[in-house]
Coordinates of C-alpha atoms (C1' of nucleotides) in Angstrom, one line a residue:
Chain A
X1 CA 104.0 112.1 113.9
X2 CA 106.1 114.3 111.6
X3 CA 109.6 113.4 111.3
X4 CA 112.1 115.2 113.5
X5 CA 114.9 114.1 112.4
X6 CA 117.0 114.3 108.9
X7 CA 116.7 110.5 107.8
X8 CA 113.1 111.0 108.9
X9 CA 112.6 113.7 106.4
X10 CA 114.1 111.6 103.4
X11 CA 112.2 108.4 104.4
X12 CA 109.1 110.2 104.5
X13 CA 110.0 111.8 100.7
X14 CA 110.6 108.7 99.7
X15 CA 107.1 107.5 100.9
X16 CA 105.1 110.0 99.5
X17 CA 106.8 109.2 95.9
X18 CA 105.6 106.2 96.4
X19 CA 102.0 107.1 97.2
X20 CA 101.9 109.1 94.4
X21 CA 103.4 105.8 92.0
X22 CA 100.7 103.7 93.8
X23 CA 97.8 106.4 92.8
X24 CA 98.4 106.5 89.9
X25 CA 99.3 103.0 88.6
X26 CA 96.1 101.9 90.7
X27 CA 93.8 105.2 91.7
X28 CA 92.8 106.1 95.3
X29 CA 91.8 102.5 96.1
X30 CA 94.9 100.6 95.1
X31 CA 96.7 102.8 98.0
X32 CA 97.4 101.1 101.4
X33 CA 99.9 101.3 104.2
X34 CA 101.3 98.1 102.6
X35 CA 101.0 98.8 98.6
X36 CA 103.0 101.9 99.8
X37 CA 105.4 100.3 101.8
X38 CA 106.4 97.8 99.2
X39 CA 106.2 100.3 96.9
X40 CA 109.0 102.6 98.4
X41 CA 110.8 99.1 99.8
X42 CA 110.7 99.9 103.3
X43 CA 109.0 97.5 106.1
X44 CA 105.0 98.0 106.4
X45 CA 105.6 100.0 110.2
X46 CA 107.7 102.6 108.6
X47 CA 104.4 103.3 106.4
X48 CA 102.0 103.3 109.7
X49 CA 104.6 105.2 111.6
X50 CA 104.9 108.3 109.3
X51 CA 101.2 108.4 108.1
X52 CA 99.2 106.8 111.1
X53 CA 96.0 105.9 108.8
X54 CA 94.9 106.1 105.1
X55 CA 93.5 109.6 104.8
X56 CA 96.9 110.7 105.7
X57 CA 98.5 109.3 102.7
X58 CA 95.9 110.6 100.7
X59 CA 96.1 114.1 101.8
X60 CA 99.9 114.3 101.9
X61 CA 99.8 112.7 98.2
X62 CA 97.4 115.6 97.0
X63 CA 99.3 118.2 98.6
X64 CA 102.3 117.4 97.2
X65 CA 100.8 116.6 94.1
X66 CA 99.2 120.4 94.4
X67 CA 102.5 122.2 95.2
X68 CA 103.9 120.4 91.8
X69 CA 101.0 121.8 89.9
X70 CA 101.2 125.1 91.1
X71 CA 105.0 125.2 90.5
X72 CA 104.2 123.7 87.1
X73 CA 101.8 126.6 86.5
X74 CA 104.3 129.4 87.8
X75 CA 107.1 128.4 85.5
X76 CA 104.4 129.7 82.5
X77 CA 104.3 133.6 83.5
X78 CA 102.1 135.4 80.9
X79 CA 102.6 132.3 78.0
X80 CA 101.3 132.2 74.7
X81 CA 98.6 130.1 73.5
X82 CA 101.4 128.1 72.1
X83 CA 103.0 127.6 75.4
X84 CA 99.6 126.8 77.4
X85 CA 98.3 124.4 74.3
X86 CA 102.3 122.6 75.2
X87 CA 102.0 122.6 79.1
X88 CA 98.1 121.1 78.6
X89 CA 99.4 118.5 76.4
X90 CA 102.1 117.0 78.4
X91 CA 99.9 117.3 81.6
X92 CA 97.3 115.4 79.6
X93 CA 99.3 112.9 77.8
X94 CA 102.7 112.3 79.2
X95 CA 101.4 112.7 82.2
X96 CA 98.3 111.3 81.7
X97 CA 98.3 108.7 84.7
X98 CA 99.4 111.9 87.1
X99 CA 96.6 113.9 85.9
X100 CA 94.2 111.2 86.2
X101 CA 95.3 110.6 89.9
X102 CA 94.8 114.0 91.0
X103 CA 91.3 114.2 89.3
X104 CA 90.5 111.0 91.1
X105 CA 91.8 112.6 94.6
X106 CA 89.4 115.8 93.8
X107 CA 86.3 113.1 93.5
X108 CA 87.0 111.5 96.2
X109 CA 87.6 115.1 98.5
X110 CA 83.7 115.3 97.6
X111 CA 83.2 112.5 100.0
X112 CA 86.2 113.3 102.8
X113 CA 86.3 116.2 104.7
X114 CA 90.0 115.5 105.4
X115 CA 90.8 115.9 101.7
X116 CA 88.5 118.7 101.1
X117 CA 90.9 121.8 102.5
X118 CA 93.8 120.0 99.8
X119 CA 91.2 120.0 97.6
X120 CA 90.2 123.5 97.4
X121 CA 93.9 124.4 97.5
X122 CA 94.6 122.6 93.6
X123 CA 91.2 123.9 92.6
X124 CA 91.8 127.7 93.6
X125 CA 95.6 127.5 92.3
X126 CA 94.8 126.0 89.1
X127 CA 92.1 128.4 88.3
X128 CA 94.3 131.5 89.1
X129 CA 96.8 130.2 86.8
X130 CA 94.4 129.4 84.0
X131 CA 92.9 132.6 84.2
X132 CA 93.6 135.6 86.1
X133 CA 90.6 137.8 85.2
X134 CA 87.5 137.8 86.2
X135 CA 84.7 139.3 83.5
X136 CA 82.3 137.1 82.1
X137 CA 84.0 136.0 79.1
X138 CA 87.0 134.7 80.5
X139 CA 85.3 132.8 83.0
X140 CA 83.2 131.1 80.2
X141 CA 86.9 130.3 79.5
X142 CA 88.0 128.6 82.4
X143 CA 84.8 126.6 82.2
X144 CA 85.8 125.2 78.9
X145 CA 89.1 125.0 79.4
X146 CA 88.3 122.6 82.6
X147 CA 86.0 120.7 79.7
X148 CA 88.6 120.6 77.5
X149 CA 90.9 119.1 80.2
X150 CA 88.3 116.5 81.0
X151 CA 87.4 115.7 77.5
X152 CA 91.5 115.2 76.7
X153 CA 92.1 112.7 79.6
X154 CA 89.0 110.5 78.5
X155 CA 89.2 110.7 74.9
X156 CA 92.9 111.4 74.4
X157 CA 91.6 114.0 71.4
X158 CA 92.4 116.5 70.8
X159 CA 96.4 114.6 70.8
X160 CA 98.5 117.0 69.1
X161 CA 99.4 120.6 70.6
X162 CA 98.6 122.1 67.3
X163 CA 95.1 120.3 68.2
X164 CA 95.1 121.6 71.4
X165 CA 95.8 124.9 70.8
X166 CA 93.7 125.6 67.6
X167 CA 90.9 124.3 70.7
X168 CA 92.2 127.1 72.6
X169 CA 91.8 129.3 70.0
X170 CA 87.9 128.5 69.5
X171 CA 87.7 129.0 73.6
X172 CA 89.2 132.6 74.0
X173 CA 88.9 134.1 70.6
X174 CA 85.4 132.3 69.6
X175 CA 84.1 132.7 65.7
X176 CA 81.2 135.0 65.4
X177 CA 77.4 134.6 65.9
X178 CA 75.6 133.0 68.4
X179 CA 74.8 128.7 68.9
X180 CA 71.6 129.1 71.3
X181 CA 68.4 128.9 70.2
X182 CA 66.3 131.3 71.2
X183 CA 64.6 131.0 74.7
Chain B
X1 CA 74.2 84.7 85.0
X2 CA 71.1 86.2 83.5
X3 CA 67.8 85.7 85.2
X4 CA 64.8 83.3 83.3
X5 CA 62.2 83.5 85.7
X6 CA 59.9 86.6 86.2
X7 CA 60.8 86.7 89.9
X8 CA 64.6 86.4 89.2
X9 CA 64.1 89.7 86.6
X10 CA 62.7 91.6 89.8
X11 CA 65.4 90.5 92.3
X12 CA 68.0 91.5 89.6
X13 CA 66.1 94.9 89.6
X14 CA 66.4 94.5 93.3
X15 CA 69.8 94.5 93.6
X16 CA 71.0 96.9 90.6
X17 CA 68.9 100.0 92.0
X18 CA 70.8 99.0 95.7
X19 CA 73.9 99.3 93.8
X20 CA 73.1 102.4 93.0
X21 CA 72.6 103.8 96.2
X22 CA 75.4 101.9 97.8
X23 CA 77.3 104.0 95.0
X24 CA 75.7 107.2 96.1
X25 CA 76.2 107.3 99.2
X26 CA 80.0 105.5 99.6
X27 CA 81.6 105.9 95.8
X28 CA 82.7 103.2 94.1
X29 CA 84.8 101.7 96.6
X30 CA 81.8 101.1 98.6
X31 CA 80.4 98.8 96.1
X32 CA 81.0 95.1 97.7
X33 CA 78.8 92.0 97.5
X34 CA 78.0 92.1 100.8
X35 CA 77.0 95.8 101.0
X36 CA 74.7 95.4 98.0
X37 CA 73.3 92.6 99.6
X38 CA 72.5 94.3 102.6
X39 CA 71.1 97.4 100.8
X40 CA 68.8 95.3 99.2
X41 CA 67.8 93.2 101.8
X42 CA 68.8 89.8 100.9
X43 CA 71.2 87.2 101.5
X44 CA 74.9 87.4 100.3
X45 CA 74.5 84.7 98.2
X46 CA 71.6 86.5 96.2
X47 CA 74.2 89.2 94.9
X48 CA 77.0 86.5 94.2
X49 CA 74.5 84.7 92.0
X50 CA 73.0 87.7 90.0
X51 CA 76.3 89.4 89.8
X52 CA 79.4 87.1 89.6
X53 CA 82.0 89.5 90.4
X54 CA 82.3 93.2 91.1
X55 CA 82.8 94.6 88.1
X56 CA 79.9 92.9 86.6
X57 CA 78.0 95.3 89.6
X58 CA 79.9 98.0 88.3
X59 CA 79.5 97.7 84.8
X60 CA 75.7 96.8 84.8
X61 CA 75.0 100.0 87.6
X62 CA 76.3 102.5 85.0
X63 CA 74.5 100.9 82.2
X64 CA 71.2 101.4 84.2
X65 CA 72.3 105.0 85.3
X66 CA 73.2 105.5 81.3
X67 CA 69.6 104.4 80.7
X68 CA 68.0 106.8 83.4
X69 CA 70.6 109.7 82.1
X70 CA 69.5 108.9 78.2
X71 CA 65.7 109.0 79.4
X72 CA 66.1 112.2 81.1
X73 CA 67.4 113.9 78.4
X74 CA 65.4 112.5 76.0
X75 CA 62.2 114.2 77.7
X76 CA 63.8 117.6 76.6
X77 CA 63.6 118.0 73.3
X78 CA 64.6 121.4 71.8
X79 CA 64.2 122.5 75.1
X80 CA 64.8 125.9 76.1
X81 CA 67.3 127.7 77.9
X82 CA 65.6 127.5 81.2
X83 CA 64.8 124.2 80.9
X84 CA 67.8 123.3 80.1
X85 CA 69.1 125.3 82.9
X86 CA 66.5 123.4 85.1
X87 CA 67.4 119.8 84.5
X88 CA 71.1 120.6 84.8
X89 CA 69.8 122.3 88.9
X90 CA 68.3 119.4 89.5
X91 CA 70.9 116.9 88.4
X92 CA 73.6 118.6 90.4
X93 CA 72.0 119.8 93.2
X94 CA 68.7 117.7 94.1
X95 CA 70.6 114.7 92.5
X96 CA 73.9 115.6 93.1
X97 CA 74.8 112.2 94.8
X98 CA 73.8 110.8 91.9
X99 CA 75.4 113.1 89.5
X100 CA 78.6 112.7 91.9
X101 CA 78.5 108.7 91.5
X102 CA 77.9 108.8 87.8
X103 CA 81.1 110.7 87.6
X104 CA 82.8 108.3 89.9
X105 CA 81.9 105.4 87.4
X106 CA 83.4 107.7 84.4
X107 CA 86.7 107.9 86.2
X108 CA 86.6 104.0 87.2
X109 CA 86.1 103.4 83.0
X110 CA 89.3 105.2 82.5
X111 CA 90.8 102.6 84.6
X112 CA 88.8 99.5 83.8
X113 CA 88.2 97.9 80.1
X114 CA 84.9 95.7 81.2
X115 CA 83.3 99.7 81.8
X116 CA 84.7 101.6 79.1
X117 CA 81.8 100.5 76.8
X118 CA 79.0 101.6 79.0
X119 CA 80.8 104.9 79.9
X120 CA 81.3 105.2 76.1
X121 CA 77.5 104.6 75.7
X122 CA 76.8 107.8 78.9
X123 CA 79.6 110.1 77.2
X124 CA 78.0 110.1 74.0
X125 CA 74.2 109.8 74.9
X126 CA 75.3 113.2 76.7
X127 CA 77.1 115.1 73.7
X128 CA 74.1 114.6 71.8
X129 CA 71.5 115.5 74.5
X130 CA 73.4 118.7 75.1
X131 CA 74.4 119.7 71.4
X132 CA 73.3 117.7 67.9
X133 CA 75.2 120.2 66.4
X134 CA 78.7 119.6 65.2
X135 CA 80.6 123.5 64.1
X136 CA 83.1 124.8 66.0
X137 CA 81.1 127.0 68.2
X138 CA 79.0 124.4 69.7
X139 CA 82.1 122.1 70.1
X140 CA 83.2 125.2 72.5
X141 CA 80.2 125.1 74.3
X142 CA 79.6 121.4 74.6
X143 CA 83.1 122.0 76.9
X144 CA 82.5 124.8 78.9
X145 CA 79.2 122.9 80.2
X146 CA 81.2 120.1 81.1
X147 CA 82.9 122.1 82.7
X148 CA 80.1 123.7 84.6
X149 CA 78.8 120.6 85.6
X150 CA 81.9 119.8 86.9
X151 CA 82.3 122.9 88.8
X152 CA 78.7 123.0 90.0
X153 CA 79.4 119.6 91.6
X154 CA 82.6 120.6 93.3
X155 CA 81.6 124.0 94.9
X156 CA 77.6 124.1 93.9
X157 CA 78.2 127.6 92.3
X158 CA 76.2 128.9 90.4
X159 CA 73.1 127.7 93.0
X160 CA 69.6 128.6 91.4
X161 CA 68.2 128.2 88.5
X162 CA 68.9 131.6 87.3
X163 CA 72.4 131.8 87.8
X164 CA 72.6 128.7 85.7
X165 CA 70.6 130.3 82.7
X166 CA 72.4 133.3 83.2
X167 CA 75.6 131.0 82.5
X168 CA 74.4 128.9 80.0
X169 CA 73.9 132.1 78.3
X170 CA 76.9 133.6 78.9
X171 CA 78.6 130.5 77.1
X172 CA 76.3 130.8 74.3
X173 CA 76.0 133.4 73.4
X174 CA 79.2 135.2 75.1
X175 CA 79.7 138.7 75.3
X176 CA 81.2 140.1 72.4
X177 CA 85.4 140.7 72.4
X178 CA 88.3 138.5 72.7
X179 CA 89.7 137.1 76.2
X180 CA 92.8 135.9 74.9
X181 CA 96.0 137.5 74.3
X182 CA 97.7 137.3 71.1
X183 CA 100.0 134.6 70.8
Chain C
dC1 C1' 52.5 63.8 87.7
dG2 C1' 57.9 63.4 87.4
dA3 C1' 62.2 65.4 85.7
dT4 C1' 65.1 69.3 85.2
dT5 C1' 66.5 73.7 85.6
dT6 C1' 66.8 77.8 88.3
dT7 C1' 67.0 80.1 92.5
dT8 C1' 67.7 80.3 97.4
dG9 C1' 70.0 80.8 101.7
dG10 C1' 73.5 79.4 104.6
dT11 C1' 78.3 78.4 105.4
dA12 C1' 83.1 78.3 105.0
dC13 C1' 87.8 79.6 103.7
dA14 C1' 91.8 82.0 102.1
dT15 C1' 93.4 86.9 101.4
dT16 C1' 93.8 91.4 102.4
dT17 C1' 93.1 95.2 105.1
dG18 C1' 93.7 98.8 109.1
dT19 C1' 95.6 98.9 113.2
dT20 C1' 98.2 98.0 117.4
dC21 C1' 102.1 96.5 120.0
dC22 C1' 106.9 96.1 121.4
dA23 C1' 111.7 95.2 121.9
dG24 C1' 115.7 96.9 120.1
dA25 C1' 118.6 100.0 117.0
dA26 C1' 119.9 104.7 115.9
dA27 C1' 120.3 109.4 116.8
dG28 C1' 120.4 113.5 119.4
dA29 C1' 120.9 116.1 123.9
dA30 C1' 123.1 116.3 128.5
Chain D
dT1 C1' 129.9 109.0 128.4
dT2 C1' 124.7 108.4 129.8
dC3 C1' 120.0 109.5 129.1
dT4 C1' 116.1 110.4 126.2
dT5 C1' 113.7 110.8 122.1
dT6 C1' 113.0 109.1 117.6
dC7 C1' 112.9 105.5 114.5
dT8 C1' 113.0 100.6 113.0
dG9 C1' 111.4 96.1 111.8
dG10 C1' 108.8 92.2 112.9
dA11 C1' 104.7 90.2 114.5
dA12 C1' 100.0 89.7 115.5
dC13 C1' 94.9 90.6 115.6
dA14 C1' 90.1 91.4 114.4
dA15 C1' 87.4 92.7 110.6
dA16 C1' 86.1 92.7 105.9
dT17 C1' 86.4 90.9 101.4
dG18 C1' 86.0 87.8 97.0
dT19 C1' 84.8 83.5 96.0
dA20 C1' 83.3 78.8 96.2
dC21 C1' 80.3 75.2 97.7
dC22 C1' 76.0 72.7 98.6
dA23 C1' 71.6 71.0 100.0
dA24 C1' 67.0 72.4 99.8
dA25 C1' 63.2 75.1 97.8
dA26 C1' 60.9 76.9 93.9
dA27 C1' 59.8 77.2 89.3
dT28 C1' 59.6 75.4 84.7
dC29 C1' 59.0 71.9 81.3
dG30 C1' 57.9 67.2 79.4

DNA sequence: CGATTTTTGGTACATTTGTTCCAGAAAGAA
DNA sequence: TTCTTTCTGGAACAAATGTACCAAAAATCG
């Protein structure tokens, strides 16, 4: 049932805000048609009307959660390490709770098929703006990078950008020699 | 609520590896009283009296998965890059519900105090399994396998055993050259 | 043995949930 | 205006949940 007319539009904005407050104050399983509802301050039936069961919330939440990302991402066109090591650490710590959420959503896609095409959407736009190229070596990049991401939301460290991006450094422009063992 | 009796030990034992496949194959949210109970084939009360409230479920089913983890890794010592490459196949793709659960719990820690210890406990038990050492380089690494992992369970790229090795080498012991830009 | 603690299994209750329904208000089209 | 679609708000329902209770069985201890 998408909203046909103007006022629909807004009040369905101001749900999805609301789902996205909800996720992230209490992760996927703190949202409901009525957590939202009171959330935004509209009557539990506005909430059912607009998203008819849970998986729509969900999914509307991570796509609007993705289009933010990607816009995020676009504002940095060719950055410096400098800029990157300042966008990761405001994703990471000032929007911790935000970054958290949308991990959370891409777990749970794993089990729902009705999150999975949402999903794949973050995924493929956040690894195009992490890294363009596609040798070997910045690949091993992006892996890391994801690491790094994960390792910052649990552990808060690193927790300065000079942190951050003297991390970044070690990633793309490594110090000599090899760590492995011989196999 | 610990057990005394022999036979209380066993139903405890009962219930915790039901929890764990109630985790596998619904997520955390999945994880009720009643659905352990079930699982395990005894009576609701049986889970209520071994396991007061939920997150006492929680929090003891990642400590046992921590064990199970810890053990696994253990096996391996100064293993080589194929079996390294080996355990990490199996763990996301044989026992990738597993793998996908234990993740699950991680998240849950971020958001819950009583399983932050335990998840503490899995984080760790992992750094070391994966890399003792402690210079830069290996700090690089120990991120771009998380990463891997992470990305292994999402898409199941790379697939086989080789194309894991032939990542695992490529992170460490990367091609020579710089990815990055200067900044 | 008896006494005491632990365990069992069944039941019950208050909450919360997803979902449905519907009568009326509001808005748009004719 | 009238007519039709869209939206609103309130209510209700069955199902599932956490939690508590209790009497009886089983195990442990003296």
């Amino acid at each position: 049932m998408p909203p046909s007319t103007a006022k629909g539009e807004a009040r369905r904005s101001v749900l999805l805000d609301a789902v996205v407050r909800v996720l992230e104050r209490g992760g996927p399983g703190a949202v409901t048609h009525r957590a939202v509802a009171a959330e935004a301050g509209v009557p539990l039936a506005a909430a059912t009307y607009y998203f008819a069961n849970i998986d729509d919330l969900l999914v509307s939440a991570l796509r609007r959660a993705t289009e933010q990302q990607v816009a995020l991402f676009a504002d940095l066109a060719d950055p410096s390490l400098h800029d990157v090591a300042r966008l990761l650490h405001d994703w990471t710590h000032a929007n911790r709770a935000s970054a958290i959420a949308q991990y959370e959503l891409l777990f749970l896609a794993m089990r729902r098929d009705t999150l999975r095409e949402a999903a794949d959407l973050w995924y493929r736009s956040l690894e195009n703006a992490l890294g363009p190229r596609h040798d070997r070596r910045s690949r091993v990049a992006a892996l890391a990078i994801d690491g790094l991401l994960l390792r910052m939301l649990w552990s808060g460290e690193p927790s300065t950008v000079a942190g951050i991006e003297a991390a970044l450094r070690d990633i793309l422009d490594p110090p000599a020699g090899r760590v492995s063992r011989p196999d």
